[in-house]
XYZ file of C-alpha atoms in Angstrom:
119
model
C 0.000 0.000 0.000
C 2.849 2.384 0.812
C 4.345 1.744 -2.613
C 1.112 2.709 -4.371
C 0.850 5.999 -2.481
C 4.534 6.765 -3.048
C 4.362 5.895 -6.752
C 1.206 7.956 -7.283
C 2.758 10.929 -5.496
C 5.934 10.579 -7.543
C 3.953 10.482 -10.811
C 1.939 13.518 -9.729
C 5.138 15.467 -9.068
C 6.532 14.421 -12.457
C 3.293 15.530 -14.194
C 3.369 18.889 -12.375
C 6.992 19.456 -13.421
C 6.193 18.532 -17.020
C 3.197 20.893 -17.071
C 5.373 23.636 -15.563
C 7.844 23.166 -18.398
C 5.068 23.424 -20.981
C 3.810 26.617 -19.289
C 7.310 28.129 -19.361
C 7.845 27.277 -23.044
C 4.442 28.754 -23.976
C 5.275 31.984 -22.111
C 8.609 32.254 -23.901
C 7.032 31.570 -27.312
C 4.386 34.242 -26.666
C 7.000 36.774 -25.532
C 9.242 36.083 -28.526
C 6.234 36.477 -30.838
C 5.309 39.786 -29.210
C 8.876 41.034 -29.586
C 8.914 40.036 -33.249
C 5.643 41.903 -33.806
C 7.046 44.934 -32.011
C 10.105 44.975 -34.271
C 7.869 45.044 -37.342
C 5.376 47.598 -35.975
C 7.852 50.099 -34.564
C 10.025 50.349 -37.682
C 9.966 53.732 -39.389
C 7.497 52.656 -42.075
C 5.900 49.906 -39.978
C 2.239 49.678 -39.084
C 0.099 47.948 -36.474
C -1.072 45.552 -39.191
C 2.509 44.613 -40.040
C 3.220 44.013 -36.365
C 0.186 41.806 -35.922
C 1.043 39.824 -39.038
C 4.654 39.343 -37.908
C 3.604 38.285 -34.396
C 1.076 35.762 -35.689
C 3.496 34.392 -38.272
C 6.191 33.920 -35.644
C 3.752 32.384 -33.164
C 2.489 29.811 -35.655
C 5.824 28.953 -37.278
C 8.238 29.021 -34.366
C 5.997 28.641 -31.334
C 3.511 26.282 -32.973
C 4.268 23.316 -30.737
C 4.467 25.417 -27.586
C 1.567 27.857 -27.963
C -1.961 26.757 -28.874
C -4.548 29.115 -30.418
C -2.278 32.171 -30.616
C -3.725 35.642 -31.031
C -2.059 39.044 -31.397
C -3.224 42.597 -30.779
C -1.230 45.707 -31.643
C -2.040 49.184 -30.394
C -0.352 52.538 -30.788
C -0.725 55.137 -28.068
C -0.841 58.901 -28.389
C 2.769 59.081 -27.188
C 3.918 56.929 -30.155
C 4.319 53.835 -27.972
C 3.594 50.535 -29.678
C 2.189 47.686 -27.556
C 1.996 44.141 -28.930
C 0.092 41.575 -26.849
C 0.196 37.885 -27.763
C -2.231 35.489 -26.112
C -2.632 31.746 -26.333
C -3.154 28.516 -24.462
C -0.566 26.273 -22.886
C -0.497 22.714 -24.252
C -1.901 20.487 -21.532
C -0.215 17.364 -20.239
C -2.831 17.090 -17.500
C -6.259 16.277 -19.004
C -8.834 19.022 -18.502
C -6.302 21.662 -17.459
C -6.658 24.865 -19.514
C -4.109 27.593 -18.881
C -4.278 30.857 -20.831
C -1.261 33.120 -21.115
C -0.689 36.661 -22.289
C 2.645 38.393 -22.870
C 3.314 41.854 -24.210
C 6.179 43.862 -25.596
C 6.215 47.646 -25.841
C 8.509 50.254 -27.291
C 8.581 53.659 -28.975
C 7.879 54.121 -32.676
C 11.062 54.831 -34.599
C 11.257 58.323 -36.060
C 13.822 60.774 -37.384
C 14.829 63.625 -35.111
C 17.287 66.469 -35.532
C 20.181 66.905 -33.122
C 19.287 69.174 -30.201
C 15.552 69.096 -30.963
C 13.041 68.549 -28.191
C 11.975 64.950 -27.913
């Protein structure tokens, strides 16, 4: 009886560690996708649409095995700050466990300035 309890506990710990690894990989894939979208959107002639397209392309091609049902939103604030948010679901090793994640990257829009000009 002790062996059964010990073995079940050991398998539960292994499953929790495995699920934690899947969660970490999904977070990293979402963050990398958001950063890729930010690079495209904040370029001098970039647009929010280009950023969203780049984030989704990266999420499906590179993070495809680590991030389920990816989605990307790009917004540009009045202060020329670009925000790219990538959402998705963590692949589940534990049946019935649904974990949603969201990561974002933000940065200023690139623009030309003259030396000594007010920013």
